[in-house]
């Protein structure tokens, strides 16, 4: 590992000033991704700004009924919080399906938002990777790509976003608050992660000198009937092949509201807006759920190793919708 300078920040102002004045610096939260990347010489910061002492650990009910979550709240704490379990069960379930208990005890909300892909070629410095070295090529495209993306891919990169939490946040229309020496900015989840296009190395819309300070969840009664399902190669400590976060409201046998997002299929948590369009106003039947899933996956671009993800995603969407719809009709 390359040697680096270490700064411990006591408050947000000091943290954002430190990162603004130090070229090639990184914030250190739980360290569950950054330290691995530094050990592998994938990330090589000259300065690490430790933010673990900042007072960003609250989970608070907002006057409008939403919830504000500090960026340094640990994943395990957030998953167990009564406000999240009762109002946004999809988020609690997604967090509990991520990583291992030990990692969830360390990992922060802000770090989870910024975690980088688990594409094996990205971590192997002997491989060509446009994300690690722009313009070098992508060994995953002609290589082993069973875990890779099928939606929003480009000729330059087919990596997936590894986060479970972010799928739930995308479904919930969360807003991420960031702060720098220029002030405070609020980024809707839909705009937070970027598709690879011709610049796979640009993964989020957060600037290098911006600190994530909080995530806000809107008041969303439909989220009380929400669910996260993750399909993976083993029962724990594995990244999603496909995951689905969803919430549905059924009234008089008709779907009146629907929210759906997918994980394990794209470089960003994939909001399934085409499926939502099919669902709303349609009868809450198996046939509708299948049409919705097919509409979303129609644009998929698969390769021989990961073609199975299309059918797997369709079946998982249908299963989650069936389960949510069976929980009761509001009429
Ligand atoms: Fe790199 Fe993306 Fe290709 Fe993986 S899929 S090797 S991260 S460019």
Coordinates of C-alpha atoms and ligand atoms in Angstrom, one line a residue:
X1 CA 0.0 0.0 0.0
X2 CA 1.2 3.5 -0.8
X3 CA 1.9 5.7 2.2
X4 CA -0.5 8.6 2.8
X5 CA -1.1 11.6 5.1
X6 CA -3.8 11.2 7.7
X7 CA -6.1 14.0 8.9
X8 CA -8.8 13.5 11.6
X9 CA -11.6 16.0 11.2
X10 CA -13.7 17.1 14.3
X11 CA -16.5 18.7 12.3
X12 CA -17.9 19.0 8.8
X13 CA -16.3 22.4 8.1
X14 CA -12.8 21.0 8.9
X15 CA -13.5 17.9 6.8
X16 CA -14.5 19.7 3.7
X17 CA -11.7 22.3 4.0
X18 CA -9.2 19.5 4.4
X19 CA -10.3 17.7 1.3
X20 CA -10.5 21.0 -0.7
X21 CA -6.9 21.8 0.1
X22 CA -5.4 18.4 -0.4
X23 CA -5.1 17.1 -4.0
X24 CA -6.0 13.4 -4.4
X25 CA -7.6 13.0 -1.0
X26 CA -10.3 10.6 0.2
X27 CA -12.8 10.6 3.1
X28 CA -12.6 7.6 5.4
X29 CA -15.8 6.4 7.0
X30 CA -16.2 2.7 7.9
X31 CA -13.4 1.8 5.6
X32 CA -15.0 -1.4 4.4
X33 CA -14.5 -0.6 0.7
X34 CA -11.8 2.1 0.7
X35 CA -9.2 0.1 2.7
X36 CA -9.6 -2.9 0.5
X37 CA -9.1 -0.7 -2.6
X38 CA -6.0 0.9 -1.0
X39 CA -4.5 -2.5 -0.1
X40 CA -5.0 -3.5 -3.7
X41 CA -3.5 -0.3 -5.0
X42 CA -6.7 0.4 -6.9
X43 CA -7.2 3.6 -4.8
X44 CA -4.0 5.5 -4.0
X45 CA -4.9 8.7 -2.1
X46 CA -2.1 11.0 -0.9
X47 CA -4.3 12.1 2.0
X48 CA -7.0 10.3 4.0
X49 CA -9.5 12.5 5.9
X50 CA -11.0 10.5 8.7
X51 CA -14.6 11.6 9.2
X52 CA -15.7 9.1 11.8
X53 CA -15.8 11.7 14.6
X54 CA -18.3 13.9 12.7
X55 CA -21.8 14.3 14.3
X56 CA -23.6 12.6 11.4
X57 CA -25.2 9.7 13.3
X58 CA -28.8 10.6 13.8
X59 CA -32.0 9.0 12.4
X60 CA -34.7 11.6 12.8
X61 CA -38.3 12.0 12.0
X62 CA -38.9 15.1 9.9
X63 CA -41.9 17.4 10.3
X64 CA -43.4 16.3 7.0
X65 CA -43.3 12.6 8.1
X66 CA -40.1 11.8 6.2
X67 CA -36.9 10.6 7.8
X68 CA -33.4 12.1 7.8
X69 CA -30.5 9.7 8.2
X70 CA -27.0 10.9 9.0
X71 CA -24.3 9.8 6.6
X72 CA -22.3 8.0 9.4
X73 CA -25.1 5.9 10.6
X74 CA -23.9 2.3 10.5
X75 CA -25.8 -0.1 8.3
X76 CA -26.7 -2.5 11.2
X77 CA -28.1 0.4 13.3
X78 CA -30.2 1.7 10.4
X79 CA -31.6 -1.7 9.6
X80 CA -32.7 -2.2 13.2
X81 CA -34.1 1.3 13.7
X82 CA -37.9 1.3 14.5
X83 CA -38.6 4.2 12.1
X84 CA -37.1 2.3 9.2
X85 CA -38.5 -1.1 10.1
X86 CA -42.0 0.2 10.4
X87 CA -42.2 2.9 7.6
X88 CA -39.6 1.6 5.1
X89 CA -39.2 -2.2 5.6
X90 CA -37.7 -2.5 2.1
X91 CA -34.7 -0.5 3.3
X92 CA -34.3 -2.5 6.5
X93 CA -34.5 -5.8 4.5
X94 CA -32.0 -4.6 1.9
X95 CA -29.5 -3.5 4.5
X96 CA -29.7 -6.9 6.3
X97 CA -29.1 -8.7 3.0
X98 CA -25.9 -6.8 2.4
X99 CA -22.4 -8.1 3.3
X100 CA -21.9 -9.8 6.7
X101 CA -22.9 -8.8 10.3
X102 CA -19.3 -7.6 11.0
X103 CA -19.2 -5.5 7.8
X104 CA -22.7 -4.0 8.5
X105 CA -21.5 -3.0 12.0
X106 CA -18.7 -0.9 10.4
X107 CA -20.2 0.2 7.0
X108 CA -21.8 3.7 6.9
X109 CA -24.7 5.0 4.8
X110 CA -22.4 7.4 3.0
X111 CA -19.8 4.7 2.2
X112 CA -22.5 2.4 1.0
X113 CA -23.7 5.0 -1.5
X114 CA -20.1 5.3 -2.8
X115 CA -19.0 1.7 -2.8
X116 CA -17.4 0.6 -6.0
X117 CA -18.1 -2.3 -8.3
X118 CA -17.1 -5.8 -7.4
X119 CA -16.1 -6.6 -11.1
X120 CA -13.2 -9.0 -10.7
X121 CA -11.3 -7.4 -13.6
X122 CA -11.5 -4.0 -11.9
X123 CA -9.6 -5.5 -8.9
X124 CA -7.0 -7.3 -11.0
X125 CA -4.4 -4.7 -12.1
X126 CA -3.2 -7.1 -14.8
X127 CA -6.5 -6.8 -16.6
X128 CA -7.8 -4.1 -18.9
X129 CA -10.4 -2.0 -17.2
X130 CA -11.8 1.3 -18.4
X131 CA -13.1 2.1 -15.0
X132 CA -9.6 1.8 -13.3
X133 CA -7.6 3.1 -16.3
X134 CA -9.7 5.1 -18.7
X135 CA -9.2 4.1 -22.3
X136 CA -7.5 0.8 -21.5
X137 CA -10.4 -1.5 -22.6
X138 CA -12.7 -3.9 -20.8
X139 CA -11.7 -7.5 -20.2
X140 CA -15.1 -8.4 -18.8
X141 CA -16.9 -7.9 -22.1
X142 CA -15.1 -10.9 -23.8
X143 CA -14.3 -12.6 -20.5
X144 CA -16.2 -14.2 -17.6
X145 CA -19.2 -11.9 -17.1
X146 CA -21.8 -14.0 -15.3
X147 CA -22.2 -11.3 -12.6
X148 CA -22.3 -8.3 -15.0
X149 CA -24.9 -5.9 -16.1
X150 CA -27.8 -6.3 -18.6
X151 CA -29.4 -2.8 -18.4
X152 CA -27.8 0.5 -19.2
X153 CA -24.5 -1.1 -20.4
X154 CA -22.1 0.5 -22.8
X155 CA -19.3 -0.8 -25.0
X156 CA -16.8 0.5 -22.4
X157 CA -18.1 -1.1 -19.2
X158 CA -20.7 -3.7 -18.1
X159 CA -20.1 -3.5 -14.4
X160 CA -22.9 -3.6 -11.8
X161 CA -23.4 -1.5 -8.7
X162 CA -23.0 -3.8 -5.7
X163 CA -25.2 -2.0 -3.2
X164 CA -28.5 -3.5 -1.8
X165 CA -29.2 -0.3 0.2
X166 CA -29.1 1.9 -2.9
X167 CA -31.8 -0.2 -4.6
X168 CA -34.2 0.5 -1.7
X169 CA -33.2 4.2 -1.7
X170 CA -33.8 4.5 -5.5
X171 CA -37.3 2.9 -5.0
X172 CA -38.1 5.3 -2.2
X173 CA -36.9 8.4 -4.2
X174 CA -34.4 9.3 -1.4
X175 CA -32.4 12.5 -1.7
X176 CA -28.7 12.7 -0.8
X177 CA -27.3 15.8 0.8
X178 CA -23.7 16.7 0.1
X179 CA -21.6 19.6 1.4
X180 CA -18.4 21.2 0.3
X181 CA -16.6 24.6 0.7
X182 CA -19.1 25.8 -2.0
X183 CA -22.1 25.0 0.2
X184 CA -24.8 22.3 0.4
X185 CA -26.3 20.4 -2.5
X186 CA -29.2 17.9 -2.7
X187 CA -29.1 15.1 -5.2
X188 CA -32.1 12.9 -6.0
X189 CA -31.2 9.2 -6.0
X190 CA -32.2 9.0 -9.7
X191 CA -29.3 11.3 -10.5
X192 CA -26.8 10.1 -7.9
X193 CA -25.2 7.1 -9.8
X194 CA -24.2 7.4 -13.4
X195 CA -24.4 4.9 -16.3
X196 CA -21.0 4.0 -17.8
X197 CA -21.5 5.5 -21.3
X198 CA -18.0 6.5 -22.5
X199 CA -16.8 7.5 -19.1
X200 CA -17.1 4.4 -16.8
X201 CA -14.6 5.9 -14.4
X202 CA -17.3 8.5 -13.5
X203 CA -19.6 6.6 -11.2
X204 CA -21.6 9.2 -9.3
X205 CA -22.5 12.9 -9.6
X206 CA -20.7 13.7 -6.3
X207 CA -17.5 15.8 -6.8
X208 CA -14.3 14.6 -5.2
X209 CA -14.4 17.5 -2.6
X210 CA -18.1 16.9 -1.6
X211 CA -18.9 15.1 1.6
X212 CA -22.2 13.1 1.9
X213 CA -23.8 14.4 5.1
X214 CA -27.3 12.9 5.1
X215 CA -29.9 10.9 3.2
X216 CA -33.6 12.0 3.4
X217 CA -36.5 9.7 2.8
X218 CA -39.8 11.3 1.7
X219 CA -43.0 10.5 3.6
X220 CA -44.4 7.6 1.7
X221 CA -47.3 5.6 3.2
X222 CA -47.1 3.0 0.4
X223 CA -43.6 2.1 1.6
X224 CA -45.1 0.4 4.7
X225 CA -46.1 -2.4 2.3
X226 CA -42.7 -2.9 0.7
X227 CA -40.2 -5.7 0.3
X228 CA -36.7 -6.5 -0.8
X229 CA -35.8 -9.8 -2.4
X230 CA -32.2 -10.8 -3.3
X231 CA -31.2 -13.7 -5.4
X232 CA -27.5 -14.7 -5.0
X233 CA -25.2 -17.7 -5.2
X234 CA -25.2 -18.4 -1.5
X235 CA -27.4 -17.4 1.4
X236 CA -25.2 -14.7 2.9
X237 CA -22.2 -12.6 2.2
X238 CA -22.7 -12.6 -1.6
X239 CA -23.6 -9.8 -4.1
X240 CA -26.9 -9.9 -5.9
X241 CA -27.3 -11.7 -9.2
X242 CA -30.6 -10.0 -9.2
X243 CA -32.5 -8.1 -6.5
X244 CA -35.9 -6.4 -6.4
X245 CA -37.2 -3.7 -4.1
X246 CA -40.9 -3.0 -4.5
X247 CA -44.0 -1.4 -2.9
X248 CA -47.5 -1.8 -4.1
X249 CA -51.0 -0.5 -3.2
X250 CA -54.0 -2.4 -4.5
X251 CA -57.5 -1.0 -4.2
X252 CA -60.6 -2.9 -5.4
X253 CA -58.4 -5.4 -7.3
X254 CA -56.6 -2.7 -9.2
X255 CA -53.0 -1.6 -8.7
X256 CA -53.3 2.1 -7.6
X257 CA -49.6 2.7 -6.8
X258 CA -46.4 0.8 -7.6
X259 CA -42.7 1.4 -7.1
X260 CA -40.0 -1.0 -8.3
X261 CA -36.2 -1.0 -8.5
X262 CA -33.7 -3.6 -9.5
X263 CA -30.2 -4.4 -8.3
X264 CA -27.5 -6.6 -9.7
X265 CA -28.4 -5.7 -13.3
X266 CA -26.9 -2.2 -13.9
X267 CA -24.2 0.2 -13.0
X268 CA -26.8 2.1 -11.0
X269 CA -29.7 0.9 -8.9
X270 CA -32.3 0.5 -11.7
X271 CA -35.6 2.2 -11.2
X272 CA -38.1 0.1 -13.1
X273 CA -40.3 3.0 -14.4
X274 CA -41.6 1.0 -17.5
X275 CA -42.8 -1.7 -15.2
X276 CA -44.4 0.8 -12.9
X277 CA -46.3 2.3 -15.9
X278 CA -47.7 -1.1 -16.8
X279 CA -48.8 -1.8 -13.2
X280 CA -50.6 1.4 -12.2
X281 CA -54.3 1.2 -13.2
X282 CA -54.1 -2.5 -14.2
X283 CA -55.7 -5.5 -12.4
X284 CA -53.4 -6.9 -9.7
X285 CA -53.0 -10.3 -11.5
X286 CA -50.2 -12.6 -12.4
X287 CA -50.6 -11.6 -16.1
X288 CA -50.2 -7.9 -15.2
X289 CA -47.0 -8.7 -13.2
X290 CA -45.5 -10.7 -16.0
X291 CA -46.3 -7.9 -18.5
X292 CA -44.7 -5.3 -16.2
X293 CA -41.5 -7.4 -15.8
X294 CA -41.3 -8.1 -19.5
X295 CA -41.7 -4.4 -20.3
X296 CA -38.8 -3.5 -18.1
X297 CA -36.5 -6.2 -19.3
X298 CA -37.2 -5.6 -23.0
X299 CA -34.2 -3.3 -23.3
X300 CA -31.8 -5.8 -21.7
X301 CA -28.5 -6.5 -23.4
X302 CA -27.1 -9.8 -22.3
X303 CA -24.0 -11.9 -23.0
X304 CA -23.9 -15.7 -23.0
X305 CA -22.7 -15.8 -19.3
X306 CA -25.3 -13.5 -17.9
X307 CA -28.3 -14.1 -20.2
X308 CA -30.0 -16.0 -17.4
X309 CA -30.4 -12.7 -15.5
X310 CA -33.2 -11.6 -17.8
X311 CA -35.5 -14.5 -16.9
X312 CA -34.3 -14.5 -13.3
X313 CA -35.2 -10.8 -13.0
X314 CA -38.6 -11.3 -14.6
X315 CA -39.4 -14.2 -12.2
X316 CA -38.2 -12.3 -9.2
X317 CA -40.2 -9.2 -10.0
X318 CA -43.4 -11.3 -10.4
X319 CA -42.7 -13.2 -7.2
X320 CA -42.3 -10.0 -5.2
X321 CA -45.3 -8.3 -6.7
X322 CA -47.4 -11.4 -6.1
X323 CA -46.4 -11.4 -2.4
X324 CA -47.0 -7.7 -1.9
X325 CA -50.5 -7.8 -3.7
X326 CA -51.5 -10.8 -1.6
X327 CA -51.0 -8.8 1.6
X328 CA -54.3 -7.2 1.2
X329 CA -56.6 -5.0 -0.8
X330 CA -57.2 -1.6 0.6
X331 CA -60.9 -1.6 -0.6
Ligands
LIG1 FE1 -13.6 -2.5 -15.8 FE2 -16.2 -2.1 -16.1 FE3 -14.9 -3.7 -17.8 FE4 -15.3 -4.5 -15.2 S1 -16.9 -4.2 -16.7 S2 -13.4 -4.6 -16.5 S3 -15.2 -2.5 -14.2 S4 -14.6 -1.5 -17.5

